[in-house]
mmCIF file of N, CA and C in Angstrom:
data_model
loop_
_atom_site.group_PDB
_atom_site.id
_atom_site.type_symbol
_atom_site.label_atom_id
_atom_site.label_comp_id
_atom_site.label_asym_id
_atom_site.label_seq_id
_atom_site.Cartn_x
_atom_site.Cartn_y
_atom_site.Cartn_z
ATOM 1 N N MET Z 1 0.843 -1.170 0.000
ATOM 2 C CA MET Z 1 0.000 0.000 0.000
ATOM 3 C C MET Z 1 0.889 1.235 0.000
ATOM 4 N N LYS Z 2 0.537 2.217 -0.808
ATOM 5 C CA LYS Z 2 1.296 3.463 -0.882
ATOM 6 C C LYS Z 2 1.148 4.225 0.428
ATOM 7 N N PRO Z 3 2.205 4.977 0.798
ATOM 8 C CA PRO Z 3 2.127 5.737 2.052
ATOM 9 C C PRO Z 3 0.920 6.667 2.112
ATOM 10 N N SER Z 4 0.603 7.336 0.999
ATOM 11 C CA SER Z 4 -0.530 8.269 1.029
ATOM 12 C C SER Z 4 -1.851 7.519 1.215
ATOM 13 N N ALA Z 5 -1.977 6.340 0.627
ATOM 14 C CA ALA Z 5 -3.197 5.541 0.784
ATOM 15 C C ALA Z 5 -3.314 5.037 2.222
ATOM 16 N N ALA Z 6 -2.197 4.663 2.806
ATOM 17 C CA ALA Z 6 -2.208 4.200 4.198
ATOM 18 C C ALA Z 6 -2.609 5.342 5.125
ATOM 19 N N ARG Z 7 -2.067 6.534 4.862
ATOM 20 C CA ARG Z 7 -2.415 7.688 5.701
ATOM 21 C C ARG Z 7 -3.901 8.005 5.570
ATOM 22 N N GLU Z 8 -4.418 7.945 4.344
ATOM 23 C CA GLU Z 8 -5.843 8.216 4.130
ATOM 24 C C GLU Z 8 -6.710 7.212 4.887
ATOM 25 N N SER Z 9 -6.313 5.940 4.849
ATOM 26 C CA SER Z 9 -7.066 4.920 5.566
ATOM 27 C C SER Z 9 -6.996 5.164 7.074
ATOM 28 N N PHE Z 10 -5.805 5.494 7.558
ATOM 29 C CA PHE Z 10 -5.599 5.800 8.977
ATOM 30 C C PHE Z 10 -6.507 6.967 9.373
ATOM 31 N N GLN Z 11 -6.496 8.011 8.558
ATOM 32 C CA GLN Z 11 -7.296 9.200 8.856
ATOM 33 C C GLN Z 11 -8.793 8.870 8.833
ATOM 34 N N ARG Z 12 -9.234 8.090 7.841
ATOM 35 C CA ARG Z 12 -10.655 7.719 7.753
ATOM 36 C C ARG Z 12 -11.087 6.922 8.987
ATOM 37 N N LYS Z 13 -10.220 6.007 9.426
ATOM 38 C CA LYS Z 13 -10.541 5.205 10.611
ATOM 39 C C LYS Z 13 -10.695 6.102 11.839
ATOM 40 N N VAL Z 14 -9.749 7.009 12.025
ATOM 41 C CA VAL Z 14 -9.797 7.909 13.185
ATOM 42 C C VAL Z 14 -11.030 8.810 13.110
ATOM 43 N N GLU Z 15 -11.306 9.362 11.932
ATOM 44 C CA GLU Z 15 -12.470 10.245 11.778
ATOM 45 C C GLU Z 15 -13.781 9.501 12.035
ATOM 46 N N LEU Z 16 -13.877 8.250 11.588
ATOM 47 C CA LEU Z 16 -15.077 7.455 11.837
ATOM 48 C C LEU Z 16 -15.259 7.234 13.339
ATOM 49 N N LEU Z 17 -14.183 6.862 14.006
ATOM 50 C CA LEU Z 17 -14.255 6.651 15.457
ATOM 51 C C LEU Z 17 -14.632 7.950 16.177
ATOM 52 N N GLU Z 18 -14.061 9.066 15.729
ATOM 53 C CA GLU Z 18 -14.380 10.360 16.343
ATOM 54 C C GLU Z 18 -15.855 10.725 16.129
ATOM 55 N N SER Z 19 -16.386 10.413 14.958
ATOM 56 C CA SER Z 19 -17.803 10.730 14.708
ATOM 57 C C SER Z 19 -18.699 9.886 15.615
ATOM 58 N N TRP Z 20 -18.341 8.629 15.843
ATOM 59 C CA TRP Z 20 -19.115 7.785 16.750
ATOM 60 C C TRP Z 20 -19.055 8.344 18.171
ATOM 61 N N ALA Z 21 -17.872 8.761 18.582
ATOM 62 C CA ALA Z 21 -17.713 9.309 19.939
ATOM 63 C C ALA Z 21 -18.534 10.585 20.096
ATOM 64 N N ALA Z 22 -18.557 11.415 19.057
ATOM 65 C CA ALA Z 22 -19.317 12.666 19.111
ATOM 66 C C ALA Z 22 -20.820 12.401 19.203
ATOM 67 N N LYS Z 23 -21.256 11.273 18.660
ATOM 68 C CA LYS Z 23 -22.685 10.919 18.692
ATOM 69 C C LYS Z 23 -23.063 10.159 19.962
ATOM 70 N N GLY Z 24 -22.108 9.988 20.853
ATOM 71 C CA GLY Z 24 -22.447 9.372 22.135
ATOM 72 C C GLY Z 24 -21.861 8.007 22.401
ATOM 73 N N GLY Z 25 -21.153 7.446 21.463
ATOM 74 C CA GLY Z 25 -20.526 6.158 21.749
ATOM 75 C C GLY Z 25 -20.530 5.227 20.562
ATOM 76 N N LEU Z 26 -20.039 4.052 20.800
ATOM 77 C CA LEU Z 26 -19.902 3.033 19.769
ATOM 78 C C LEU Z 26 -21.286 2.501 19.398
ATOM 79 N N PRO Z 27 -21.684 2.639 18.125
ATOM 80 C CA PRO Z 27 -22.991 2.110 17.721
ATOM 81 C C PRO Z 27 -23.032 0.592 17.898
ATOM 82 N N GLU Z 28 -24.215 0.085 18.195
ATOM 83 C CA GLU Z 28 -24.361 -1.350 18.397
ATOM 84 C C GLU Z 28 -23.945 -2.099 17.139
ATOM 85 N N GLY Z 29 -23.163 -3.133 17.330
ATOM 86 C CA GLY Z 29 -22.702 -3.953 16.221
ATOM 87 C C GLY Z 29 -21.459 -3.430 15.535
ATOM 88 N N GLU Z 30 -20.982 -2.260 15.931
ATOM 89 C CA GLU Z 30 -19.772 -1.696 15.324
ATOM 90 C C GLU Z 30 -18.552 -2.094 16.144
ATOM 91 N N TYR Z 31 -17.401 -1.855 15.567
ATOM 92 C CA TYR Z 31 -16.133 -2.315 16.121
ATOM 93 C C TYR Z 31 -15.221 -1.134 16.395
ATOM 94 N N CYS Z 32 -14.544 -1.183 17.529
ATOM 95 C CA CYS Z 32 -13.514 -0.188 17.829
ATOM 96 C C CYS Z 32 -12.223 -0.932 18.138
ATOM 97 N N PRO Z 33 -11.171 -0.692 17.370
ATOM 98 C CA PRO Z 33 -9.892 -1.349 17.640
ATOM 99 C C PRO Z 33 -9.383 -0.993 19.036
ATOM 100 N N ARG Z 34 -8.761 -1.961 19.701
ATOM 101 C CA ARG Z 34 -8.274 -1.762 21.064
ATOM 102 C C ARG Z 34 -6.837 -1.253 21.103
ATOM 103 N N GLY Z 35 -6.194 -1.191 19.977
ATOM 104 C CA GLY Z 35 -4.817 -0.712 19.945
ATOM 105 C C GLY Z 35 -4.358 -0.532 18.514
ATOM 106 N N PRO Z 36 -3.119 -0.074 18.328
ATOM 107 C CA PRO Z 36 -2.631 0.204 16.975
ATOM 108 C C PRO Z 36 -2.540 -1.035 16.084
ATOM 109 N N ALA Z 37 -2.273 -2.205 16.655
ATOM 110 C CA ALA Z 37 -2.195 -3.417 15.831
ATOM 111 C C ALA Z 37 -3.574 -3.760 15.266
ATOM 112 N N GLU Z 38 -4.602 -3.676 16.115
ATOM 113 C CA GLU Z 38 -5.967 -3.935 15.632
ATOM 114 C C GLU Z 38 -6.404 -2.856 14.650
ATOM 115 N N LEU Z 39 -5.989 -1.628 14.907
ATOM 116 C CA LEU Z 39 -6.316 -0.528 13.995
ATOM 117 C C LEU Z 39 -5.727 -0.802 12.612
ATOM 118 N N ALA Z 40 -4.489 -1.286 12.575
ATOM 119 C CA ALA Z 40 -3.826 -1.568 11.296
ATOM 120 C C ALA Z 40 -4.535 -2.688 10.537
ATOM 121 N N ARG Z 41 -5.070 -3.680 11.253
ATOM 122 C CA ARG Z 41 -5.725 -4.825 10.596
ATOM 123 C C ARG Z 41 -7.195 -4.573 10.251
ATOM 124 N N TRP Z 42 -7.774 -3.520 10.793
ATOM 125 C CA TRP Z 42 -9.202 -3.235 10.609
ATOM 126 C C TRP Z 42 -9.494 -2.951 9.139
ATOM 127 N N VAL Z 43 -10.406 -3.717 8.561
ATOM 128 C CA VAL Z 43 -10.787 -3.549 7.154
ATOM 129 C C VAL Z 43 -12.306 -3.426 7.068
ATOM 130 N N ASP Z 44 -12.754 -2.408 6.357
ATOM 131 C CA ASP Z 44 -14.173 -2.223 6.043
ATOM 132 C C ASP Z 44 -14.192 -1.550 4.676
ATOM 133 N N MET Z 45 -14.281 -2.365 3.642
ATOM 134 C CA MET Z 45 -14.157 -1.863 2.273
ATOM 135 C C MET Z 45 -15.262 -0.864 1.929
ATOM 136 N N GLU Z 46 -16.467 -1.032 2.477
ATOM 137 C CA GLU Z 46 -17.558 -0.101 2.184
ATOM 138 C C GLU Z 46 -17.232 1.310 2.654
ATOM 139 N N ARG Z 47 -16.473 1.409 3.709
ATOM 140 C CA ARG Z 47 -16.103 2.718 4.254
ATOM 141 C C ARG Z 47 -14.718 3.169 3.797
ATOM 142 N N GLY Z 48 -14.061 2.367 2.992
ATOM 143 C CA GLY Z 48 -12.725 2.719 2.510
ATOM 144 C C GLY Z 48 -11.644 2.517 3.564
ATOM 145 N N LEU Z 49 -11.900 1.623 4.504
ATOM 146 C CA LEU Z 49 -10.930 1.344 5.561
ATOM 147 C C LEU Z 49 -10.131 0.112 5.167
ATOM 148 N N THR Z 50 -8.860 0.338 4.905
ATOM 149 C CA THR Z 50 -7.997 -0.753 4.473
ATOM 150 C C THR Z 50 -6.907 -0.998 5.506
ATOM 151 N N ALA Z 51 -6.300 -2.162 5.420
ATOM 152 C CA ALA Z 51 -5.237 -2.538 6.357
ATOM 153 C C ALA Z 51 -3.902 -2.016 5.856
ATOM 154 N N TRP Z 52 -2.948 -1.932 6.766
ATOM 155 C CA TRP Z 52 -1.568 -1.619 6.398
ATOM 156 C C TRP Z 52 -0.654 -2.515 7.210
ATOM 157 N N SER Z 53 0.553 -2.708 6.709
ATOM 158 C CA SER Z 53 1.468 -3.635 7.372
ATOM 159 C C SER Z 53 2.651 -2.947 8.040
ATOM 160 N N ASN Z 54 2.885 -1.681 7.736
ATOM 161 C CA ASN Z 54 4.023 -0.972 8.319
ATOM 162 C C ASN Z 54 3.745 -0.687 9.798
ATOM 163 N N PRO Z 55 4.511 -1.292 10.719
ATOM 164 C CA PRO Z 55 4.240 -1.092 12.146
ATOM 165 C C PRO Z 55 4.502 0.338 12.619
ATOM 166 N N ASN Z 56 5.309 1.084 11.888
ATOM 167 C CA ASN Z 56 5.623 2.455 12.293
ATOM 168 C C ASN Z 56 4.541 3.456 11.901
ATOM 169 N N LEU Z 57 3.620 3.032 11.071
ATOM 170 C CA LEU Z 57 2.596 3.957 10.593
ATOM 171 C C LEU Z 57 1.799 4.545 11.755
ATOM 172 N N ALA Z 58 1.376 3.697 12.693
ATOM 173 C CA ALA Z 58 0.552 4.165 13.817
ATOM 174 C C ALA Z 58 1.327 4.195 15.129
ATOM 175 N N ALA Z 59 2.643 4.120 15.042
ATOM 176 C CA ALA Z 59 3.451 4.169 16.273
ATOM 177 C C ALA Z 59 3.381 5.568 16.868
ATOM 178 N N PRO Z 60 3.536 5.662 18.185
ATOM 179 C CA PRO Z 60 3.530 6.995 18.805
ATOM 180 C C PRO Z 60 4.791 7.764 18.432
ATOM 181 N N ALA Z 61 4.771 9.071 18.666
ATOM 182 C CA ALA Z 61 5.948 9.903 18.396
ATOM 183 C C ALA Z 61 7.095 9.395 19.252
ATOM 184 N N PRO Z 62 8.320 9.492 18.867
ATOM 185 C CA PRO Z 62 8.841 10.115 17.659
ATOM 186 C C PRO Z 62 8.983 9.161 16.478
ATOM 187 N N SER Z 63 8.813 7.834 16.683
ATOM 188 C CA SER Z 63 9.068 6.908 15.583
ATOM 189 C C SER Z 63 7.906 6.777 14.607
ATOM 190 N N GLY Z 64 6.716 7.170 15.021
ATOM 191 C CA GLY Z 64 5.553 7.018 14.157
ATOM 192 C C GLY Z 64 5.546 8.002 13.007
ATOM 193 N N HIS Z 65 4.949 7.568 11.901
ATOM 194 C CA HIS Z 65 4.854 8.444 10.727
ATOM 195 C C HIS Z 65 3.812 9.542 10.930
ATOM 196 N N TYR Z 66 2.750 9.232 11.683
ATOM 197 C CA TYR Z 66 1.649 10.180 11.854
ATOM 198 C C TYR Z 66 1.278 10.292 13.340
ATOM 199 N N PRO Z 67 2.145 10.912 14.131
ATOM 200 C CA PRO Z 67 1.891 10.968 15.580
ATOM 201 C C PRO Z 67 0.609 11.714 15.938
ATOM 202 N N GLU Z 68 0.211 12.692 15.116
ATOM 203 C CA GLU Z 68 -1.015 13.429 15.432
ATOM 204 C C GLU Z 68 -2.234 12.526 15.277
ATOM 205 N N LEU Z 69 -2.228 11.654 14.257
ATOM 206 C CA LEU Z 69 -3.332 10.707 14.091
ATOM 207 C C LEU Z 69 -3.318 9.668 15.207
ATOM 208 N N ARG Z 70 -2.130 9.242 15.610
ATOM 209 C CA ARG Z 70 -2.023 8.257 16.699
ATOM 210 C C ARG Z 70 -2.581 8.854 17.990
ATOM 211 N N ALA Z 71 -2.261 10.111 18.263
ATOM 212 C CA ALA Z 71 -2.760 10.759 19.481
ATOM 213 C C ALA Z 71 -4.286 10.856 19.434
ATOM 214 N N ARG Z 72 -4.818 11.205 18.275
ATOM 215 C CA ARG Z 72 -6.279 11.290 18.134
ATOM 216 C C ARG Z 72 -6.918 9.913 18.318
ATOM 217 N N PHE Z 73 -6.282 8.876 17.743
ATOM 218 C CA PHE Z 73 -6.800 7.512 17.903
ATOM 219 C C PHE Z 73 -6.810 7.110 19.375
ATOM 220 N N ASP Z 74 -5.701 7.352 20.079
ATOM 221 C CA ASP Z 74 -5.624 6.986 21.501
ATOM 222 C C ASP Z 74 -6.739 7.657 22.296
ATOM 223 N N THR Z 75 -6.976 8.931 22.016
ATOM 224 C CA THR Z 75 -8.002 9.687 22.738
ATOM 225 C C THR Z 75 -9.394 9.132 22.466
ATOM 226 N N VAL Z 76 -9.722 8.932 21.202
ATOM 227 C CA VAL Z 76 -11.074 8.481 20.858
ATOM 228 C C VAL Z 76 -11.293 7.021 21.255
ATOM 229 N N ALA Z 77 -10.275 6.191 21.133
ATOM 230 C CA ALA Z 77 -10.428 4.785 21.531
ATOM 231 C C ALA Z 77 -10.680 4.691 23.032
ATOM 232 N N ALA Z 78 -9.996 5.518 23.809
ATOM 233 C CA ALA Z 78 -10.211 5.516 25.264
ATOM 234 C C ALA Z 78 -11.658 5.883 25.588
ATOM 235 N N LYS Z 79 -12.211 6.836 24.843
ATOM 236 C CA LYS Z 79 -13.608 7.233 25.079
ATOM 237 C C LYS Z 79 -14.569 6.112 24.688
ATOM 238 N N LEU Z 80 -14.344 5.527 23.517
ATOM 239 C CA LEU Z 80 -15.273 4.513 23.015
ATOM 240 C C LEU Z 80 -15.182 3.196 23.776
ATOM 241 N N LEU Z 81 -14.015 2.874 24.273
ATOM 242 C CA LEU Z 81 -13.833 1.595 24.960
ATOM 243 C C LEU Z 81 -14.072 1.691 26.462
ATOM 244 N N LYS Z 82 -14.339 2.901 26.944
ATOM 245 C CA LYS Z 82 -14.609 3.097 28.370
ATOM 246 C C LYS Z 82 -15.879 2.329 28.714
ATOM 247 N N PRO Z 83 -15.834 1.543 29.789
ATOM 248 C CA PRO Z 83 -17.033 0.779 30.149
ATOM 249 C C PRO Z 83 -18.228 1.707 30.395
ATOM 250 N N VAL Z 84 -19.358 1.297 29.899
ATOM 251 C CA VAL Z 84 -20.579 2.082 30.060
ATOM 252 C C VAL Z 84 -21.124 1.822 31.459
ATOM 253 N N GLN Z 85 -21.415 2.888 32.176
ATOM 254 C CA GLN Z 85 -21.980 2.739 33.518
ATOM 255 C C GLN Z 85 -23.491 2.629 33.429
ATOM 256 N N ARG Z 86 -24.011 1.652 34.135
ATOM 257 C CA ARG Z 86 -25.467 1.509 34.206
ATOM 258 C C ARG Z 86 -26.001 2.562 35.161
ATOM 259 N N PRO Z 87 -27.268 2.922 35.009
ATOM 260 C CA PRO Z 87 -27.862 3.889 35.940
ATOM 261 C C PRO Z 87 -27.727 3.384 37.379
ATOM 262 N N GLY Z 88 -27.371 4.281 38.261
ATOM 263 C CA GLY Z 88 -27.229 3.922 39.666
ATOM 264 C C GLY Z 88 -25.831 3.499 40.063
ATOM 265 N N THR Z 89 -25.014 3.109 39.095
ATOM 266 C CA THR Z 89 -23.668 2.656 39.454
ATOM 267 C C THR Z 89 -22.801 3.815 39.914
ATOM 268 N N GLU Z 90 -23.078 5.009 39.410
ATOM 269 C CA GLU Z 90 -22.295 6.165 39.849
ATOM 270 C C GLU Z 90 -22.574 6.445 41.322
ATOM 271 N N LEU Z 91 -23.835 6.343 41.721
ATOM 272 C CA LEU Z 91 -24.195 6.556 43.122
ATOM 273 C C LEU Z 91 -23.533 5.497 44.001
ATOM 274 N N GLN Z 92 -23.570 4.251 43.564
ATOM 275 C CA GLN Z 92 -22.925 3.174 44.319
ATOM 276 C C GLN Z 92 -21.428 3.415 44.423
ATOM 277 N N SER Z 93 -20.836 3.848 43.345
ATOM 278 C CA SER Z 93 -19.404 4.139 43.337
ATOM 279 C C SER Z 93 -19.075 5.263 44.314
ATOM 280 N N LEU Z 94 -19.900 6.301 44.322
ATOM 281 C CA LEU Z 94 -19.676 7.417 45.249
ATOM 282 C C LEU Z 94 -19.862 6.979 46.697
ATOM 283 N N LYS Z 95 -20.844 6.119 46.951
ATOM 284 C CA LYS Z 95 -21.052 5.612 48.310
ATOM 285 C C LYS Z 95 -19.843 4.805 48.778
ATOM 286 N N ARG Z 96 -19.296 3.983 47.880
ATOM 287 C CA ARG Z 96 -18.092 3.209 48.231
ATOM 288 C C ARG Z 96 -16.925 4.139 48.521
ATOM 289 N N GLU Z 97 -16.801 5.193 47.723
ATOM 290 C CA GLU Z 97 -15.718 6.152 47.930
ATOM 291 C C GLU Z 97 -15.876 6.873 49.267
ATOM 292 N N VAL Z 98 -17.103 7.260 49.606
ATOM 293 C CA VAL Z 98 -17.363 7.917 50.898
ATOM 294 C C VAL Z 98 -17.019 6.966 52.041
ATOM 295 N N GLN Z 99 -17.406 5.706 51.904
ATOM 296 C CA GLN Z 99 -17.108 4.718 52.943
ATOM 297 C C GLN Z 99 -15.594 4.536 53.096
ATOM 298 N N ALA Z 100 -14.887 4.457 51.988
ATOM 299 C CA ALA Z 100 -13.428 4.309 52.046
ATOM 300 C C ALA Z 100 -12.788 5.531 52.693
ATOM 301 N N LEU Z 101 -13.289 6.718 52.361
ATOM 302 C CA LEU Z 101 -12.744 7.944 52.962
ATOM 303 C C LEU Z 101 -13.049 8.008 54.456
ATOM 304 N N ALA Z 102 -14.227 7.535 54.863
ATOM 305 C CA ALA Z 102 -14.570 7.511 56.290
ATOM 306 C C ALA Z 102 -13.635 6.571 57.046
ATOM 307 N N GLN Z 103 -13.337 5.421 56.446
ATOM 308 C CA GLN Z 103 -12.398 4.487 57.071
ATOM 309 C C GLN Z 103 -11.007 5.102 57.170
ATOM 310 N N GLN Z 104 -10.587 5.754 56.109
ATOM 311 C CA GLN Z 104 -9.274 6.400 56.110
ATOM 312 C C GLN Z 104 -9.231 7.493 57.178
ATOM 313 N N MET Z 105 -10.312 8.247 57.313
ATOM 314 C CA MET Z 105 -10.369 9.308 58.312
ATOM 315 C C MET Z 105 -10.291 8.716 59.727
ATOM 316 N N ALA Z 106 -10.956 7.593 59.966
ATOM 317 C CA ALA Z 106 -10.905 6.943 61.279
ATOM 318 C C ALA Z 106 -9.484 6.487 61.598
ATOM 319 N N VAL Z 107 -8.807 5.913 60.604
ATOM 320 C CA VAL Z 107 -7.423 5.472 60.805
ATOM 321 C C VAL Z 107 -6.529 6.667 61.100
ATOM 322 N N LEU Z 108 -6.668 7.728 60.320
ATOM 323 C CA LEU Z 108 -5.834 8.917 60.530
ATOM 324 C C LEU Z 108 -6.126 9.571 61.878
ATOM 325 N N SER Z 109 -7.383 9.585 62.283
ATOM 326 C CA SER Z 109 -7.750 10.151 63.578
ATOM 327 C C SER Z 109 -7.107 9.354 64.707
ATOM 328 N N SER Z 110 -7.141 8.043 64.586
ATOM 329 C CA SER Z 110 -6.520 7.175 65.588
ATOM 330 C C SER Z 110 -5.009 7.400 65.635
ATOM 331 N N GLU Z 111 -4.381 7.486 64.470
ATOM 332 C CA GLU Z 111 -2.939 7.742 64.413
ATOM 333 C C GLU Z 111 -2.611 9.100 65.030
ATOM 334 N N HIS Z 112 -3.456 10.097 64.774
ATOM 335 C CA HIS Z 112 -3.247 11.433 65.334
ATOM 336 C C HIS Z 112 -3.314 11.381 66.859
ATOM 337 N N ARG Z 113 -4.300 10.666 67.389
ATOM 338 C CA ARG Z 113 -4.446 10.531 68.838
ATOM 339 C C ARG Z 113 -3.225 9.835 69.436
ATOM 340 N N LEU Z 114 -2.777 8.742 68.801
ATOM 341 C CA LEU Z 114 -1.607 8.012 69.298
ATOM 342 C C LEU Z 114 -0.348 8.877 69.249
ATOM 343 N N MET Z 115 -0.203 9.661 68.196
ATOM 344 C CA MET Z 115 0.968 10.540 68.090
ATOM 345 C C MET Z 115 0.918 11.625 69.159
ATOM 346 N N GLY Z 116 -0.274 12.134 69.465
ATOM 347 C CA GLY Z 116 -0.422 13.125 70.531
ATOM 348 C C GLY Z 116 -0.035 12.536 71.879
ATOM 349 N N GLN Z 117 -0.455 11.293 72.124
ATOM 350 C CA GLN Z 117 -0.091 10.619 73.370
ATOM 351 C C GLN Z 117 1.419 10.409 73.454
ATOM 352 N N ALA Z 118 2.023 9.999 72.339
ATOM 353 C CA ALA Z 118 3.474 9.785 72.314
ATOM 354 C C ALA Z 118 4.206 11.099 72.556
ATOM 355 N N LEU Z 119 3.713 12.188 71.978
ATOM 356 C CA LEU Z 119 4.336 13.496 72.174
ATOM 357 C C LEU Z 119 4.250 13.919 73.641
ATOM 358 N N THR Z 120 3.087 13.710 74.246
ATOM 359 C CA THR Z 120 2.923 14.046 75.668
ATOM 360 C C THR Z 120 3.906 13.238 76.516
ATOM 361 N N ARG Z 121 4.031 11.953 76.229
ATOM 362 C CA ARG Z 121 4.971 11.091 76.971
ATOM 363 C C ARG Z 121 6.405 11.576 76.780
ATOM 364 N N GLU Z 122 6.777 11.942 75.562
ATOM 365 C CA GLU Z 122 8.138 12.436 75.307
ATOM 366 C C GLU Z 122 8.393 13.732 76.072
ATOM 367 N N ARG Z 123 7.402 14.596 76.145
ATOM 368 C CA ARG Z 123 7.555 15.851 76.899
ATOM 369 C C ARG Z 123 7.746 15.561 78.391
ATOM 370 N N GLN Z 124 6.982 14.593 78.896
ATOM 371 C CA GLN Z 124 7.135 14.217 80.305
ATOM 372 C C GLN Z 124 8.535 13.669 80.568
ATOM 373 N N LEU Z 125 9.017 12.814 79.657
ATOM 374 C CA LEU Z 125 10.364 12.254 79.814
ATOM 375 C C LEU Z 125 11.421 13.352 79.748
ATOM 376 N N LYS Z 126 11.199 14.337 78.888
ATOM 377 C CA LYS Z 126 12.136 15.457 78.780
ATOM 378 C C LYS Z 126 12.164 16.240 80.091
ATOM 379 N N GLU Z 127 10.987 16.502 80.668
ATOM 380 C CA GLU Z 127 10.927 17.231 81.936
ATOM 381 C C GLU Z 127 11.637 16.454 83.044
ATOM 382 N N ILE Z 128 11.426 15.142 83.086
ATOM 383 C CA ILE Z 128 12.096 14.304 84.087
ATOM 384 C C ILE Z 128 13.603 14.368 83.894
ATOM 385 N N ALA Z 129 14.050 14.249 82.626
ATOM 386 C CA ALA Z 129 15.489 14.298 82.341
ATOM 387 C C ALA Z 129 16.069 15.655 82.712
ATOM 388 N N GLN Z 130 15.340 16.738 82.425
ATOM 389 C CA GLN Z 130 15.829 18.080 82.784
ATOM 390 C C GLN Z 130 15.907 18.240 84.304
ATOM 391 N N ALA Z 131 14.929 17.708 85.015
ATOM 392 C CA ALA Z 131 14.950 17.784 86.480
ATOM 393 C C ALA Z 131 16.118 16.979 87.033
ATOM 394 N N GLN Z 132 16.350 15.793 86.452
ATOM 395 C CA GLN Z 132 17.476 14.970 86.905
ATOM 396 C C GLN Z 132 18.804 15.661 86.611
ATOM 397 N N LEU Z 133 18.889 16.314 85.455
ATOM 398 C CA LEU Z 133 20.110 17.039 85.099
ATOM 399 C C LEU Z 133 20.339 18.197 86.061
ATOM 400 N N ALA Z 134 19.296 18.944 86.370
ATOM 401 C CA ALA Z 134 19.422 20.064 87.313
ATOM 402 C C ALA Z 134 19.840 19.554 88.685
ATOM 403 N N GLU Z 135 19.271 18.439 89.108
ATOM 404 C CA GLU Z 135 19.636 17.857 90.399
ATOM 405 C C GLU Z 135 21.087 17.397 90.398
ATOM 406 N N ALA Z 136 21.516 16.786 89.293
ATOM 407 C CA ALA Z 136 22.909 16.325 89.198
ATOM 408 C C ALA Z 136 23.863 17.506 89.208
ATOM 409 N N ARG Z 137 23.532 18.580 88.522
ATOM 410 C CA ARG Z 137 24.390 19.776 88.523
ATOM 411 C C ARG Z 137 24.459 20.380 89.932
ATOM 412 N N SER Z 138 23.332 20.408 90.584
ATOM 413 C CA SER Z 138 23.296 20.943 91.947
ATOM 414 C C SER Z 138 24.163 20.097 92.873
ATOM 415 N N GLU Z 139 24.044 18.791 92.748
ATOM 416 C CA GLU Z 139 24.849 17.874 93.560
ATOM 417 C C GLU Z 139 26.323 18.051 93.253
ATOM 418 N N LEU Z 140 26.643 18.185 91.968
ATOM 419 C CA LEU Z 140 28.037 18.382 91.560
ATOM 420 C C LEU Z 140 28.571 19.696 92.112
ATOM 421 N N ALA Z 141 27.781 20.741 92.078
ATOM 422 C CA ALA Z 141 28.210 22.047 92.594
ATOM 423 C C ALA Z 141 28.416 21.980 94.104
ATOM 424 N N ARG Z 142 27.640 21.192 94.794
ATOM 425 C CA ARG Z 142 27.800 21.043 96.228
ATOM 426 C C ARG Z 142 29.074 20.280 96.558
ATOM 427 N N ILE Z 143 29.385 19.244 95.723
ATOM 428 C CA ILE Z 143 30.572 18.428 95.969
ATOM 429 C C ILE Z 143 31.828 19.161 95.529
ATOM 430 N N VAL Z 144 31.794 19.751 94.364
ATOM 431 C CA VAL Z 144 32.957 20.457 93.821
ATOM 432 C C VAL Z 144 32.596 21.933 93.747
ATOM 433 N N PRO Z 145 33.016 22.712 94.746
ATOM 434 C CA PRO Z 145 32.666 24.125 94.722
ATOM 435 C C PRO Z 145 33.301 24.845 93.533
ATOM 436 N N ILE Z 146 32.573 25.766 92.983
ATOM 437 C CA ILE Z 146 33.065 26.561 91.856
ATOM 438 C C ILE Z 146 33.927 27.669 92.419
ATOM 439 N N ARG Z 147 35.129 27.881 91.881
ATOM 440 C CA ARG Z 147 36.072 28.884 92.366
ATOM 441 C C ARG Z 147 35.914 30.169 91.680
#
């Protein structure tokens, strides 16, 4: 296949996928390639979609011949292949997220409380050590008078 014919086929495939995405998604019974290899093999003669064999044709930049088309394909394929959410699943997903955040908040609150207790204990130990140091200095000053 000539390079210009391959580019035209690549462009037609991307434009078809983009038109489906603009209309709300993959029409029933239609096909969306899952990657550049499937895109290269996709043939639909009625739409002028032909295959190509050059692996670099749809490769990403910098080695690809048409990085702008590859970027457009990646974007539209991600939209078309995204799992369709049934009604109510978004609410369920949000409820799960709220529950996970509540659990995380409980763990962090507990860790905060434990760290506060540890800090209080360290302060108490510091005060005890300072008192012992002051007592030792006082004892030393009593034993060895300063001249």
